[in-house]
Coordinates of C-alpha atoms and ligand atoms in Angstrom, one line a residue:
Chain A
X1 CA 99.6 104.7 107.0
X2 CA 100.4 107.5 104.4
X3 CA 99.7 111.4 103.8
X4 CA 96.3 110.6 102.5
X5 CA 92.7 111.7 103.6
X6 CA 91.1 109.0 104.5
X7 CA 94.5 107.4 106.6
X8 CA 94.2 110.6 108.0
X9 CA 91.1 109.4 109.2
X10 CA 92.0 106.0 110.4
X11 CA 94.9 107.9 111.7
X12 CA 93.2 110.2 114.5
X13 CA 90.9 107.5 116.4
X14 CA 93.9 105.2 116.0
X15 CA 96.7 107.7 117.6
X16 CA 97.8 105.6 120.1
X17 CA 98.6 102.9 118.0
X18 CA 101.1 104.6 115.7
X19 CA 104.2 106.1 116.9
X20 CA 106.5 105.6 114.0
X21 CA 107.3 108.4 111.2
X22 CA 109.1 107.3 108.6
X23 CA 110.5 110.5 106.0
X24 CA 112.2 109.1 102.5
X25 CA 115.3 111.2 102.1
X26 CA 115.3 112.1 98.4
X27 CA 117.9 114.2 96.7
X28 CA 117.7 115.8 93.0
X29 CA 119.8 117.7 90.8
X30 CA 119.7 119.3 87.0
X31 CA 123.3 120.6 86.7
X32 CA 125.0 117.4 85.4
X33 CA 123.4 115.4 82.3
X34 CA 125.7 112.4 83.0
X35 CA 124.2 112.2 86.4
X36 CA 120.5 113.0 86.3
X37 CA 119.0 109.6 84.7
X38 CA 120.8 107.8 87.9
X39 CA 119.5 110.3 90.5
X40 CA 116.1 109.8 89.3
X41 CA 116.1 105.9 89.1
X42 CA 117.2 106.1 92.5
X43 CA 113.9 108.3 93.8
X44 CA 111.8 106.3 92.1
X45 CA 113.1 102.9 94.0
X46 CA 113.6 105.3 97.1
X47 CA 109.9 106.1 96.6
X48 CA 108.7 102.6 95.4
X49 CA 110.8 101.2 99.1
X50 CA 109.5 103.5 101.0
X51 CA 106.0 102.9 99.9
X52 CA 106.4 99.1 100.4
X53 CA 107.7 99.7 104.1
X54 CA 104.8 101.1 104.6
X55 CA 102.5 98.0 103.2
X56 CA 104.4 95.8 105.8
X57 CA 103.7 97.9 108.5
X58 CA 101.2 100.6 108.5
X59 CA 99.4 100.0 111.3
X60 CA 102.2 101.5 113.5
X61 CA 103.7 103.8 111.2
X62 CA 103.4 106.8 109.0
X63 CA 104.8 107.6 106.0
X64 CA 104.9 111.5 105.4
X65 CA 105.7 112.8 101.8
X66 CA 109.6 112.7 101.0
X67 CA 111.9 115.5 101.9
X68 CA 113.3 116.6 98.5
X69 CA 116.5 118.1 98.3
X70 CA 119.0 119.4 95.8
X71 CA 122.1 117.8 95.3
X72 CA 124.8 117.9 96.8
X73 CA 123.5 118.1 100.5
X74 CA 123.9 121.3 102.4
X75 CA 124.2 119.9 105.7
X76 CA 123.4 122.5 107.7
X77 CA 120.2 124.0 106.0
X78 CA 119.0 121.0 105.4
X79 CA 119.5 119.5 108.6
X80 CA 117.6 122.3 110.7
X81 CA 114.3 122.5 107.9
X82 CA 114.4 118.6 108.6
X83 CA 114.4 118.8 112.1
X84 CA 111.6 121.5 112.5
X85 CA 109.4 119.1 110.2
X86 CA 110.3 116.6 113.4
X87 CA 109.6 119.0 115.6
X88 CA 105.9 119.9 114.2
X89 CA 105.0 116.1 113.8
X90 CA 105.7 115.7 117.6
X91 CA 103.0 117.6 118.8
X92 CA 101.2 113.9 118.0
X93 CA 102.7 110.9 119.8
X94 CA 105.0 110.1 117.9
X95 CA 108.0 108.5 119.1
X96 CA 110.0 107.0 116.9
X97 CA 111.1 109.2 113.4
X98 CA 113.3 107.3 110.5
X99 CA 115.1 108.7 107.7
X100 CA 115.3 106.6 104.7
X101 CA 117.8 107.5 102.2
X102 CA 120.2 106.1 99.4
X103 CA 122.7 109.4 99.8
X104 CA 125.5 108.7 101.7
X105 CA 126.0 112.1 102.4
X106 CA 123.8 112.1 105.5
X107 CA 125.9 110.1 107.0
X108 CA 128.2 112.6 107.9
X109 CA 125.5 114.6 110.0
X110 CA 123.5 111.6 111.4
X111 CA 124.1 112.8 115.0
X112 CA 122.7 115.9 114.0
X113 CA 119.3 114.6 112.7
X114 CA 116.1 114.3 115.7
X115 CA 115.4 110.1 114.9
X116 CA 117.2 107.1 113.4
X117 CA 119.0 107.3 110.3
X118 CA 118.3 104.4 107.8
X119 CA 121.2 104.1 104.9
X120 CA 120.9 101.9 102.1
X121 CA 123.1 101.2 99.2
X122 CA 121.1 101.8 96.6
X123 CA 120.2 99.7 93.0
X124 CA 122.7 101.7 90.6
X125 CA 120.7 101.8 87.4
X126 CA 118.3 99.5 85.8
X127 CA 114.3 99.7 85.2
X128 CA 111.8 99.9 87.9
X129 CA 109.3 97.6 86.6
X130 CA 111.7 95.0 85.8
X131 CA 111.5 91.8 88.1
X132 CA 115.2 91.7 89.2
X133 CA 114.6 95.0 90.8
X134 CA 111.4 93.7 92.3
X135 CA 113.2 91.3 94.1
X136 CA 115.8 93.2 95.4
X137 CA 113.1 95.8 96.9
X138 CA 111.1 93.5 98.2
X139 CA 114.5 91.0 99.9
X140 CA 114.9 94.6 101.3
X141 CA 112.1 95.5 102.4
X142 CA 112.2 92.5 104.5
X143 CA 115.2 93.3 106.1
X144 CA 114.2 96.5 106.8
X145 CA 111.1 96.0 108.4
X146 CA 112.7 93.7 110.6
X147 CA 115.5 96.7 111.5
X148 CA 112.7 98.6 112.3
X149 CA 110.8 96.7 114.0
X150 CA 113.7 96.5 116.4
X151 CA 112.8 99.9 117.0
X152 CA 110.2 99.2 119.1
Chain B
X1 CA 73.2 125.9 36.3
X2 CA 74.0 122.6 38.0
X3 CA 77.4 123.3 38.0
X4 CA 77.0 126.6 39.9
X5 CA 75.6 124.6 42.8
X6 CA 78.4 122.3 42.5
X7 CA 80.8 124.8 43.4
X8 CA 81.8 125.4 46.9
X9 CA 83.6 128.6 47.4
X10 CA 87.1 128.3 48.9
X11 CA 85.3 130.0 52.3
X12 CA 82.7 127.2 52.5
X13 CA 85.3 124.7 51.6
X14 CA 87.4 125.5 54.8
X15 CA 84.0 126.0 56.8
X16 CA 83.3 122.4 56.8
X17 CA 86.5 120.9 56.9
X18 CA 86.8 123.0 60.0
X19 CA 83.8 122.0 61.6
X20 CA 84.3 118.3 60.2
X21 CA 87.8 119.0 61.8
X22 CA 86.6 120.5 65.2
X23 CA 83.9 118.3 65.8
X24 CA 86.8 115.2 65.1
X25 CA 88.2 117.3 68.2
X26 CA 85.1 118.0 70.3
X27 CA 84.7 113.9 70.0
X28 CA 87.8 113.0 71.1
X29 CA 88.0 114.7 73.9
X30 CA 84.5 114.2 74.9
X31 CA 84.4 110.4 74.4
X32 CA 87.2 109.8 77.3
X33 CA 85.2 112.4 79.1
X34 CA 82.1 110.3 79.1
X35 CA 83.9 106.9 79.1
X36 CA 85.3 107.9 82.7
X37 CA 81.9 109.6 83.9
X38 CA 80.5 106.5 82.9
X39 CA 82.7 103.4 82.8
X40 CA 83.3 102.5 86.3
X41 CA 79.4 101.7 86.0
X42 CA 79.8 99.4 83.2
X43 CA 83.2 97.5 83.4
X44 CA 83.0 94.3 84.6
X45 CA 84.8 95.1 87.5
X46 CA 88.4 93.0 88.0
X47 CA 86.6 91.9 91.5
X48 CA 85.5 88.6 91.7
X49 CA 88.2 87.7 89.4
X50 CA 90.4 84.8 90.2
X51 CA 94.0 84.7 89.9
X52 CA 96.6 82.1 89.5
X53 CA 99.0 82.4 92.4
X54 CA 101.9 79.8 91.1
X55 CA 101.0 77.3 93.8
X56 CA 99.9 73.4 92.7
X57 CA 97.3 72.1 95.5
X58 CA 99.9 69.0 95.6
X59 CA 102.0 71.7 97.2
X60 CA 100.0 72.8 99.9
X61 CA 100.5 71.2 103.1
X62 CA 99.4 71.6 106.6
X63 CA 102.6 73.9 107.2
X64 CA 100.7 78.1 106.0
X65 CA 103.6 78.9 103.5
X66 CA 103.1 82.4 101.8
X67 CA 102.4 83.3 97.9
X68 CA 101.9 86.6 96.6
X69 CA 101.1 87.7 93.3
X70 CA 99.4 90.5 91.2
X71 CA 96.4 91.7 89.8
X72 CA 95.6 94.6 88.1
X73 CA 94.0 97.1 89.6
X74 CA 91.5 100.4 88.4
X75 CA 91.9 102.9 91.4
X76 CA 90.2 106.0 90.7
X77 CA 92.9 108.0 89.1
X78 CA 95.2 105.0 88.6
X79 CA 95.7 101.6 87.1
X80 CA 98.2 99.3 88.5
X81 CA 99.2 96.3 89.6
X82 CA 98.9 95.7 92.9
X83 CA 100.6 93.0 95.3
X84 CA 98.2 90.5 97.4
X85 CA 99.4 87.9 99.6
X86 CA 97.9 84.9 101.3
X87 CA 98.8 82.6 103.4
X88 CA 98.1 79.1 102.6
X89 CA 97.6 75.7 103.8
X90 CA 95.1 72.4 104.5
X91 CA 92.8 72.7 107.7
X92 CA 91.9 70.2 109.8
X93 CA 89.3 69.1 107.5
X94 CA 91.9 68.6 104.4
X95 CA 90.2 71.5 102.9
X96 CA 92.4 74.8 101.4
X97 CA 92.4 78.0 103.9
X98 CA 93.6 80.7 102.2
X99 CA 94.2 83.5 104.8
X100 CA 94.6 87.1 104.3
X101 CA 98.0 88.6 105.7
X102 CA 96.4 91.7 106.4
X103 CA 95.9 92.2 110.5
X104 CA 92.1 93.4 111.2
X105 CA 93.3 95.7 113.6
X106 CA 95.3 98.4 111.7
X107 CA 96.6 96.6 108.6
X108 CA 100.1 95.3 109.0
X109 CA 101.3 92.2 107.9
X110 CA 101.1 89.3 109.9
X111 CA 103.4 86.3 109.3
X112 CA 102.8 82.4 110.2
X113 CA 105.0 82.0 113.5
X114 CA 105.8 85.6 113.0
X115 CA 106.8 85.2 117.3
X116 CA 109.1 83.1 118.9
X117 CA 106.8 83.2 121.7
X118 CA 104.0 81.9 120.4
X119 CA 104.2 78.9 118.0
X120 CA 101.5 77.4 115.8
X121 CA 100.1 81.2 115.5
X122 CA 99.8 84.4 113.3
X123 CA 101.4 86.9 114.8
X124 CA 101.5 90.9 113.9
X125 CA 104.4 92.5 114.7
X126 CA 103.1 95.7 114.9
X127 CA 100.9 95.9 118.3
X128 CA 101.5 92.1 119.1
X129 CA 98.0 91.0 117.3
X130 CA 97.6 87.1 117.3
X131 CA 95.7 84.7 115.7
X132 CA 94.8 81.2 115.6
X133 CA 95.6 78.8 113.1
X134 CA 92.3 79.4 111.1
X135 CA 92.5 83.2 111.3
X136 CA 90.4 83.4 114.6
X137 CA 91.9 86.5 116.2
X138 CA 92.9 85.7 120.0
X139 CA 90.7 88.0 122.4
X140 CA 93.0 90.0 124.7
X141 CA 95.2 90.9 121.8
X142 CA 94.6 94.0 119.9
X143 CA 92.6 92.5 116.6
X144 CA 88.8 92.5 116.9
X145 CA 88.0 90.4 114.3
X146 CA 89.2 87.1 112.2
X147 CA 91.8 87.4 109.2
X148 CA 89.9 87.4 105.8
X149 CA 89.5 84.5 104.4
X150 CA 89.9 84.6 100.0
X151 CA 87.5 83.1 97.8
X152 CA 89.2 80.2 96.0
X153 CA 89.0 77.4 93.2
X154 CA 91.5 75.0 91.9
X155 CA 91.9 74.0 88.4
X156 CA 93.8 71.9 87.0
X157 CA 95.3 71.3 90.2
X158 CA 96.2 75.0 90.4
X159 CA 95.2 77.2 93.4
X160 CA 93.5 80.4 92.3
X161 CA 92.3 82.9 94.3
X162 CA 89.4 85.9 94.4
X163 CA 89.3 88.5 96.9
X164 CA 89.3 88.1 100.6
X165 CA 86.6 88.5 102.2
X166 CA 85.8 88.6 106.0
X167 CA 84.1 85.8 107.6
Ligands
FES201 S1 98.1 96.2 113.2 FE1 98.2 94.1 113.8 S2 98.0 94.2 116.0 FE2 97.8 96.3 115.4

């Protein structure tokens, strides 16, 4: 299921059924030219693979709107406005909370984070529509999916 | 005489080029205005629309093997293309069952055999939803009602499919 009003409304007779969170981890910058063509690529197949996870699974999980951030990551702030989001969605039954993210920089404060962080190397550079990066989202997805399956 | 009322003053000149000008304006942004108060009404919608899925009926077996593909898709605010699978195979009866993917419970994708445990099934990984072979959901598992079944044809030997529908 996704942020949206009427999985909202699947969402509340349904409760029981979905205990999965899943939060896209999506960093942005404007202070270098050389780098700001990449970083958006990036949230667009972050978005795009987020949003096909989702597809696969939705009956036990939600998707909530992506945590933006600007690059590069201030651990600490970041890490303690991310965790009071997981603290406010676990007034619901929600069990299990996964961080998606291509920036490796989160790795450094995983054990920090409230719920399972989910690093992926990211697709460098290319165009979203075209059909080599279609297969490599959805070969990922796959994978994925399975990982967080065994989640459960 | 007549060539007083010939003559337009340069006021009166930019008067209706203006209005020629604005009403050029007014149209074009009312026609898109009225086209998406009133088109959804009028387009043939793409439902009911069958789509070649890349599968030749000599390849469909008795084995459900999954194809997606992707049709275009008018959503309110946005047109795209979205993603449909099925899975397919022959029946019992040698006829084509093309299955939806989608689990009638909450919506996850079921695969063929999905489970270890329980071969010659779907299976939904989500809240362990199971189904038989011809989409009949197995009582005692979550899923209340069959997988859709999608409208099909063949031409040419091709499969193409519609929309799924429930049964
Ligand atoms: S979504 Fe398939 S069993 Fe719940």
């Amino acid at each position: 299921m996704k942020y949206s009003s009427n999985h909202m409304e699947q969402y509340i007779p349904a409760k029981e059924f979905v205990d999965t969170i899943i939060i896209p981890l999506i960093p942005f910058h404007f202070s270098a030219d050389a780098e700001m063509k990449k970083l958006a690529f990036q949230a667009e197949v972050a978005t795009i693979f987020a949003g096909e996870i989702e597809k696969e699974l939705s009956g036990r999980v939600m998707l909530i709107p992506p945590y933006y951030y600007v690059k590069p990551l201030e651990q600490e702030v970041e890490v303690k406005r991310l965790n009071t989001w997981v603290q406010n969605m676990e007034t619901q039954p929600f069990t299990n909370f996964i961080f998606l993210t291509f920036d490796p920089a989160w790795k450094k404060c995983e054990k920090d984070l409230t719920g399972n962080l989910l690093w992926f190397p990211s697709i460098q550079s290319g165009d979203v529509h075209a059909s080599e990066t279609h297969h490599l989202i959805t070969d990922q997805v796959a994978q994925v999916s399975e990982l967080i399956r065994s989640f459960w | 005489m007549s060539e007083k009322k010939q003559q337009v003053s340069r006021r009166q000149f930019l008067n209706y080029t203006l209005t020629g000008v604005g009403g050029f304006m007014a149209a074009g942004m009312l026609v898109p205005m009225l086209r998406m108060a009133v088109d959804p009404v009028l387009q043939p919608s793409t439902a009911g629309d069958y789509a070649n899925v890349g599968l030749s009926v000599d390849d469909i077996t008795d084995t459900p093997q999954r194809v997606d593909w992707k049709v275009d898709q008018v959503d309110g605010w946005y047109e795209s293309k979205v993603s449909r699978s099925a899975w397919v195979f022959k029946d019992d009866k040698n006829e084509i069952l093309a299955l939806s993917p989608v689990c009638t419970h909450l919506g996850c994708v079921v695969s063929w055999e999905g489970s270890d445990n329980y071969p010659n099934e779907f299976f939904c990984p989500c809240h362990n939803g199971r189904y038989e072979k011809d989409g009949t959901n197995i009582p005692g598992t979550p899923p209340l009602a069959p997988l859709h079944v999608y409208d099909q044809k063949v031409e040419n030997g091709i499969l193409y499919l519609g929309d799924a529908k429930p049964r």
